[in-house]
């Protein structure tokens, strides 16, 4: 715009300059013409001529020329103006695009600056951390799978060009450089593997963990190691069968051992890890299905056999190797066929033959070991609670104490009636012996029975609802009021059940007593604890004949103590149960017992009152029926209303139950016909000489002579049905 404005001013200035010069030239010629032209002299008669060269036409010609020049100049200026506008629009679009780019760049820089500040703040917070805590900061997962620092390092390696599958090995190498080693399994003495399976959208998944105690750190003398749990992986499985889970576990162990052996860490530490080492350290397995025991035993044979193969030569070793070589040649067909095999197949058959020889030698070496050494090599517990329970149960026999009573079910208890644990001889029948063998005793059986009572797997059975409502008051809000689910497969559910019973023993006893009072017969079922006796906890040789120990109400929950009190029977009846417990009952339980008794008496009184009311109502109805006067006149029956006919039917049904009730008749005519028939039958049976007309004096005397149970004797006070206009029910009395 400045250029256009400047050009216009220059053109305008040139125009004014040219115009002024031309006007001056025309003015001079006009001044000189009169002096040179003789026609302009005074006295001359001629007039000046108009023409192109005349003094009058010269200024107008100049002005037309100047106007054309100005128009041309104006067009040029307008063209330049349009071009300038186009250039200005293009420059404006470029500026806007650059402005948007700068805005986006500014936003990006702001985010980068914010991230940089946050990173700087994180670095500042972590500066106080020493290098000895490097592994803690790298592998402290928190609630995430990996820590933020670990993820940042892994991303940095990937962005720098490191292969994704090699990031883990590189980080392990860097961590090992700073003195932190994470080859945990190779340095521990024992490990425990846990597996669990589930299904989602008809796809089976298996999760595997390993628990161990990390070895002591060489950098710190105070570090004694810690118990850790490491994830082996969550993978999709084919099914939940034990064989398939075992194969998946083998594949998982082989893959991890192969990965560890290929790491630089294993070469620097000069350690090697194999599946044999893993099974040798494996001391326990928790899972839905476990077949790991045979796997460990097979690997034990293989490891012992490999030790024998690497040891000094013997005739037995040479003979075993020769036999294995001959078997391999026989399987191949001949020596020529063996030589034609590929290197891969040849190596596979050689390894299989070597493993076969190692297993054979290892089995012989294992059989030559003592029982303690064999137990050490094959030690693996699939269920820790089971082993502890077996060991504690063996303590009864080892200590010379009589074990807890046999907790047989209802059928087996009837079979074993009158037979004690000390009477197990050859004289028992096959049914009695089998009933004794299948029946359980002790803590596990007790917790199973308690689980069936307080948390039955069938919602229609058990006391689970009463249990929850009862223990909400005792435990308070926020505490679990569900009994441990011992009916289903739950790890440590029996331990939790035993803990629950021991902690709240008195409350469970009170709950069973209250439940008993709510029953119709006020007694305990067979499986409820108070119906069973308990054997004493004292040596058998110190037992006095006929001495029954003091016991608690429950069955085998706690071991009772001995007393010198003697009873005539071996079992504790319900009559002797409460007097024995009364001196030891707490005040709270005694008050609850009194409340239950008061409630029972209240219910009995209410039942008596209801029965008396029912009898009074029945007597009143009977009196009402008896008070109704029979109408024996056919003409009178025609004028009776519906309610009056119903009363007549009630009276006749009271005398003859075979007559149908009033609700069995469709209309008034059918009911009237039934009443007439009932009247006819009544007259026929009662007074054969009576006629179906107005009652005679003899009939009236007969009705007055009936007893109070048949009709009302006060016939003078009762109003007869008459032809009065009132049809209300009050006329019936």
Coordinates of N, CA and C in Angstrom, one line a residue, residues 268-408:
X268 N 29.3 -64.8 34.3 CA 30.1 -64.0 35.2 C 30.1 -64.7 36.6
X269 N 28.9 -65.1 37.1 CA 28.9 -65.8 38.4 C 29.3 -67.3 38.3
X270 N 29.5 -67.8 37.1 CA 29.9 -69.2 36.9 C 28.9 -70.1 37.6
X271 N 27.6 -69.9 37.3 CA 26.5 -70.7 37.8 C 25.7 -71.3 36.7
X272 N 25.2 -72.4 36.9 CA 24.4 -73.1 35.9 C 23.1 -73.6 36.5
X273 N 22.0 -73.4 35.9 CA 20.7 -73.8 36.4 C 20.0 -74.8 35.4
X274 N 19.5 -75.9 35.9 CA 18.8 -76.9 35.1 C 17.5 -77.2 35.8
X275 N 16.7 -78.0 35.0 CA 15.4 -78.4 35.6 C 15.6 -79.4 36.8
X276 N 16.8 -80.1 36.7 CA 17.1 -81.0 37.9 C 17.3 -80.2 39.1
X277 N 18.0 -79.1 39.0 CA 18.3 -78.2 40.2 C 17.0 -77.7 40.7
X278 N 16.0 -77.3 39.8 CA 14.8 -76.7 40.3 C 14.0 -77.8 41.0
X279 N 13.9 -79.0 40.5 CA 13.1 -80.0 41.2 C 13.8 -80.5 42.5
X280 N 15.1 -80.4 42.6 CA 15.8 -80.7 43.8 C 15.5 -79.7 44.9
X281 N 15.3 -78.4 44.5 CA 15.0 -77.4 45.5 C 13.5 -77.3 45.7
X282 N 12.7 -77.9 44.9 CA 11.3 -77.9 45.1 C 10.8 -78.7 46.3
X283 N 10.2 -78.0 47.3 CA 9.8 -78.7 48.5 C 8.3 -78.7 48.7
X284 N 7.6 -78.0 47.9 CA 6.1 -77.9 48.1 C 5.4 -77.4 46.9
X285 N 4.2 -77.9 46.6 CA 3.4 -77.4 45.5 C 2.0 -77.3 46.0
X286 N 1.4 -76.1 45.7 CA 0.0 -75.9 46.0 C -0.7 -75.7 44.6
X287 N -1.8 -76.5 44.4 CA -2.5 -76.3 43.2 C -3.7 -77.2 43.2
X288 N -4.6 -77.0 42.2 CA -5.8 -77.8 42.1 C -5.5 -79.2 41.8
X289 N -4.5 -79.5 40.9 CA -4.1 -80.8 40.6 C -2.6 -80.9 40.6
X290 N -2.1 -81.9 41.3 CA -0.6 -81.9 41.5 C -0.1 -83.3 41.1
X291 N 0.8 -83.3 40.1 CA 1.5 -84.6 39.7 C 3.0 -84.3 39.8
X292 N 3.4 -83.4 40.6 CA 4.8 -83.0 40.6 C 5.6 -84.0 41.3
X293 N 5.0 -84.7 42.2 CA 5.8 -85.7 43.0 C 6.5 -86.7 42.2
X294 N 5.8 -87.2 41.2 CA 6.5 -88.2 40.3 C 7.5 -87.5 39.5
X295 N 7.3 -86.3 39.1 CA 8.3 -85.6 38.3 C 9.6 -85.4 39.1
X296 N 9.5 -85.0 40.4 CA 10.6 -84.8 41.2 C 11.4 -86.2 41.4
X297 N 10.6 -87.2 41.6 CA 11.2 -88.5 41.8 C 12.0 -89.0 40.6
X298 N 11.4 -88.7 39.4 CA 12.1 -89.1 38.2 C 13.3 -88.3 38.0
X299 N 13.3 -87.0 38.3 CA 14.5 -86.2 38.2 C 15.5 -86.5 39.2
X300 N 15.1 -87.0 40.4 CA 16.0 -87.5 41.4 C 16.8 -88.7 40.9
X301 N 16.1 -89.6 40.3 CA 16.8 -90.8 39.7 C 17.8 -90.3 38.6
X302 N 17.3 -89.4 37.8 CA 18.2 -88.9 36.7 C 19.4 -88.2 37.2
X303 N 19.3 -87.4 38.3 CA 20.4 -86.7 38.8 C 21.4 -87.6 39.5
X304 N 20.9 -88.6 40.3 CA 21.8 -89.6 40.9 C 22.5 -90.4 39.8
X305 N 21.8 -90.7 38.7 CA 22.4 -91.5 37.6 C 23.4 -90.7 36.9
X306 N 23.2 -89.4 36.7 CA 24.3 -88.6 36.1 C 25.5 -88.5 37.0
X307 N 25.3 -88.4 38.3 CA 26.5 -88.5 39.2 C 27.2 -89.8 39.0
X308 N 26.5 -90.9 38.9 CA 27.2 -92.2 38.7 C 27.9 -92.2 37.4
X309 N 27.3 -91.7 36.3 CA 28.0 -91.7 35.0 C 29.2 -90.8 35.0
X310 N 29.2 -89.7 35.8 CA 30.4 -88.9 35.8 C 31.4 -89.3 36.8
X311 N 31.1 -90.4 37.6 CA 32.0 -90.9 38.6 C 33.0 -91.9 38.0
X312 N 33.7 -92.6 38.8 CA 34.7 -93.6 38.3 C 34.0 -94.7 37.6
X313 N 34.7 -95.3 36.6 CA 34.2 -96.4 35.9 C 34.1 -97.7 36.7
X314 N 33.1 -98.5 36.4 CA 32.9 -99.8 37.1 C 32.4 -100.7 36.1
X315 N 32.4 -102.0 36.4 CA 31.9 -103.0 35.5 C 30.4 -102.9 35.3
X316 N 29.7 -102.5 36.3 CA 28.2 -102.3 36.1 C 27.9 -101.1 35.2
X317 N 28.7 -100.1 35.4 CA 28.5 -98.9 34.5 C 28.7 -99.2 33.0
X318 N 29.9 -99.9 32.8 CA 30.2 -100.3 31.4 C 29.1 -101.2 30.8
X319 N 28.7 -102.1 31.6 CA 27.7 -103.1 31.1 C 26.3 -102.3 30.8
X320 N 26.0 -101.4 31.7 CA 24.7 -100.7 31.4 C 24.8 -99.8 30.2
X321 N 26.0 -99.2 30.0 CA 26.2 -98.3 28.8 C 26.1 -99.2 27.5
X322 N 26.8 -100.4 27.6 CA 26.8 -101.3 26.4 C 25.4 -101.8 26.1
X323 N 24.6 -102.1 27.1 CA 23.3 -102.6 26.8 C 22.4 -101.5 26.2
X324 N 22.6 -100.3 26.7 CA 21.8 -99.2 26.2 C 22.2 -98.9 24.7
X325 N 23.5 -99.0 24.4 CA 24.0 -98.8 23.0 C 23.4 -99.9 22.1
X326 N 23.3 -101.1 22.6 CA 22.8 -102.2 21.7 C 21.3 -102.0 21.5
X327 N 20.6 -101.5 22.5 CA 19.1 -101.2 22.4 C 18.9 -100.1 21.3
X328 N 19.8 -99.1 21.3 CA 19.6 -98.0 20.4 C 19.9 -98.5 19.0
X329 N 20.9 -99.4 18.8 CA 21.1 -100.0 17.5 C 20.0 -100.9 17.0
X330 N 19.4 -101.6 17.9 CA 18.2 -102.4 17.6 C 17.0 -101.6 17.2
X331 N 16.8 -100.5 17.9 CA 15.7 -99.6 17.5 C 15.9 -99.0 16.1
X332 N 17.2 -98.7 15.8 CA 17.5 -98.1 14.5 C 17.4 -99.2 13.4
X333 N 17.6 -100.4 13.7 CA 17.5 -101.5 12.7 C 18.9 -102.2 12.5
X334 N 19.9 -101.4 12.3 CA 21.3 -102.0 12.1 C 22.2 -100.8 12.2
X335 N 23.5 -101.2 12.1 CA 24.6 -100.2 12.2 C 24.6 -99.2 11.0
X336 N 24.3 -99.8 9.9 CA 24.2 -99.0 8.7 C 23.0 -98.0 8.7
X337 N 21.9 -98.5 9.3 CA 20.8 -97.6 9.4 C 21.1 -96.5 10.4
X338 N 21.8 -96.9 11.5 CA 22.2 -95.9 12.5 C 23.1 -94.8 11.9
X339 N 24.0 -95.2 11.0 CA 24.9 -94.2 10.4 C 24.2 -93.3 9.4
X340 N 23.1 -93.8 8.9 CA 22.3 -92.9 7.9 C 21.4 -91.9 8.6
X341 N 21.3 -91.9 9.9 CA 20.4 -91.0 10.6 C 21.0 -89.6 10.5
X342 N 20.1 -88.6 10.6 CA 20.5 -87.2 10.6 C 21.2 -86.9 11.9
X343 N 21.9 -85.8 12.0 CA 22.5 -85.4 13.2 C 21.5 -85.1 14.3
X344 N 20.4 -84.5 14.0 CA 19.4 -84.1 15.0 C 18.8 -85.4 15.6
X345 N 18.4 -86.3 14.7 CA 17.7 -87.6 15.2 C 18.8 -88.4 16.0
X346 N 20.0 -88.4 15.5 CA 21.0 -89.1 16.2 C 21.3 -88.6 17.6
X347 N 21.3 -87.3 17.7 CA 21.5 -86.7 19.0 C 20.3 -86.9 20.0
X348 N 19.1 -86.9 19.4 CA 17.9 -87.1 20.2 C 18.0 -88.6 20.8
X349 N 18.3 -89.5 19.9 CA 18.3 -90.9 20.4 C 19.5 -91.2 21.4
X350 N 20.6 -90.5 21.2 CA 21.7 -90.7 22.1 C 21.3 -90.1 23.5
X351 N 20.7 -88.9 23.5 CA 20.3 -88.3 24.8 C 19.2 -89.2 25.5
X352 N 18.3 -89.8 24.7 CA 17.3 -90.6 25.3 C 17.9 -91.9 25.9
X353 N 18.9 -92.4 25.2 CA 19.5 -93.6 25.7 C 20.3 -93.3 27.0
X354 N 21.0 -92.1 27.0 CA 21.8 -91.7 28.1 C 20.9 -91.4 29.3
X355 N 19.7 -90.8 29.1 CA 18.8 -90.6 30.2 C 18.2 -91.9 30.7
X356 N 18.0 -92.9 29.9 CA 17.5 -94.2 30.3 C 18.5 -94.9 31.2
X357 N 19.8 -94.8 30.8 CA 20.9 -95.4 31.6 C 21.0 -94.7 32.9
X358 N 20.9 -93.3 32.9 CA 21.0 -92.5 34.1 C 19.9 -92.9 35.1
X359 N 18.7 -93.0 34.6 CA 17.5 -93.4 35.4 C 17.7 -94.7 36.1
X360 N 18.2 -95.7 35.3 CA 18.4 -97.0 35.8 C 19.5 -97.0 36.9
X361 N 20.6 -96.3 36.7 CA 21.6 -96.2 37.7 C 21.2 -95.4 38.9
X362 N 20.4 -94.4 38.6 CA 20.0 -93.5 39.7 C 19.0 -94.3 40.6
X363 N 18.1 -95.1 40.0 CA 17.2 -95.9 40.8 C 17.9 -96.8 41.7
X364 N 19.0 -97.5 41.2 CA 19.8 -98.4 42.0 C 20.5 -97.6 43.1
X365 N 21.0 -96.4 42.8 CA 21.7 -95.6 43.8 C 20.7 -95.1 44.9
X366 N 19.5 -94.8 44.4 CA 18.5 -94.3 45.4 C 18.0 -95.4 46.3
X367 N 17.9 -96.7 45.8 CA 17.5 -97.8 46.7 C 18.6 -98.1 47.7
X368 N 19.8 -97.8 47.4 CA 20.9 -98.1 48.3 C 21.0 -97.1 49.4
X369 N 20.3 -96.0 49.3 CA 20.3 -95.0 50.4 C 19.5 -95.4 51.6
X370 N 19.7 -94.7 52.7 CA 18.9 -94.9 53.9 C 17.6 -94.2 53.8
X371 N 16.7 -94.5 54.7 CA 15.4 -93.9 54.6 C 15.4 -92.4 54.8
X372 N 16.3 -91.9 55.7 CA 16.4 -90.5 55.9 C 16.9 -89.8 54.6
X373 N 17.9 -90.4 54.0 CA 18.4 -89.8 52.8 C 17.4 -89.9 51.6
X374 N 16.7 -91.0 51.5 CA 15.6 -91.0 50.5 C 14.5 -90.0 50.8
X375 N 14.2 -89.8 52.0 CA 13.2 -88.7 52.4 C 13.7 -87.3 52.0
X376 N 15.0 -87.1 52.2 CA 15.6 -85.8 51.9 C 15.6 -85.6 50.3
X377 N 15.8 -86.6 49.6 CA 15.8 -86.5 48.1 C 14.4 -86.3 47.5
X378 N 13.5 -87.0 48.1 CA 12.1 -86.9 47.5 C 11.1 -86.1 48.3
X379 N 11.6 -85.3 49.2 CA 10.7 -84.5 50.0 C 10.0 -83.4 49.2
X380 N 8.7 -83.6 49.1 CA 7.8 -82.6 48.5 C 6.5 -82.8 49.1
X381 N 5.9 -81.7 49.6 CA 4.6 -81.7 50.2 C 3.6 -81.0 49.3
X382 N 2.6 -81.7 48.9 CA 1.6 -81.1 48.1 C 0.6 -80.3 48.9
X383 N 0.5 -80.6 50.2 CA -0.4 -79.8 51.0 C 0.2 -79.7 52.4
X384 N 0.6 -78.5 52.8 CA 1.3 -78.3 54.1 C 0.4 -78.6 55.2
X385 N -0.8 -78.3 55.2 CA -1.7 -78.6 56.3 C -1.9 -80.1 56.5
X386 N -1.9 -80.8 55.4 CA -2.1 -82.3 55.5 C -0.9 -82.9 56.3
X387 N 0.3 -82.5 55.9 CA 1.5 -83.0 56.6 C 1.5 -82.7 58.1
X388 N 1.1 -81.4 58.4 CA 1.1 -81.0 59.9 C 0.0 -81.8 60.6
X389 N -1.1 -82.0 60.0 CA -2.2 -82.7 60.6 C -1.8 -84.2 60.9
X390 N -1.2 -84.8 59.9 CA -0.7 -86.2 60.1 C 0.3 -86.3 61.3
X391 N 1.2 -85.3 61.3 CA 2.2 -85.3 62.4 C 1.6 -85.1 63.7
X392 N 0.6 -84.2 63.8 CA 0.0 -84.0 65.1 C -0.9 -85.2 65.5
X393 N -1.5 -85.9 64.6 CA -2.3 -87.0 64.9 C -1.5 -88.2 65.4
X394 N -0.3 -88.3 64.9 CA 0.6 -89.4 65.3 C 1.1 -89.1 66.8
X395 N 1.0 -87.9 67.3 CA 1.4 -87.6 68.6 C 0.6 -88.3 69.7
X396 N -0.7 -88.6 69.4 CA -1.5 -89.3 70.3 C -0.9 -90.6 70.7
X397 N -0.6 -91.4 69.6 CA -0.1 -92.7 69.9 C 1.3 -92.7 70.4
X398 N 2.1 -91.7 69.9 CA 3.5 -91.7 70.4 C 3.6 -91.3 71.9
X399 N 2.7 -90.4 72.4 CA 2.7 -90.0 73.8 C 1.9 -90.9 74.7
X400 N 1.2 -92.0 74.1 CA 0.5 -92.9 74.9 C -0.9 -92.4 75.3
X401 N -1.4 -91.4 74.7 CA -2.7 -90.9 75.0 C -3.8 -91.5 74.1
X402 N -4.9 -91.6 74.7 CA -6.1 -92.1 73.8 C -6.5 -91.0 72.9
X403 N -6.7 -91.3 71.7 CA -7.0 -90.3 70.7 C -8.5 -89.8 70.8
X404 N -8.9 -88.7 70.2 CA -10.3 -88.3 70.3 C -11.2 -89.3 69.7
X405 N -12.5 -89.1 70.0 CA -13.5 -90.1 69.7 C -13.7 -90.2 68.2
X406 N -14.2 -91.3 67.7 CA -14.6 -91.5 66.3 C -15.9 -90.7 66.0
X407 N -15.8 -89.9 65.0 CA -17.0 -89.1 64.7 C -17.6 -89.7 63.4
X408 N -18.4 -90.7 63.7 CA -19.1 -91.4 62.6 C -20.4 -90.8 62.2

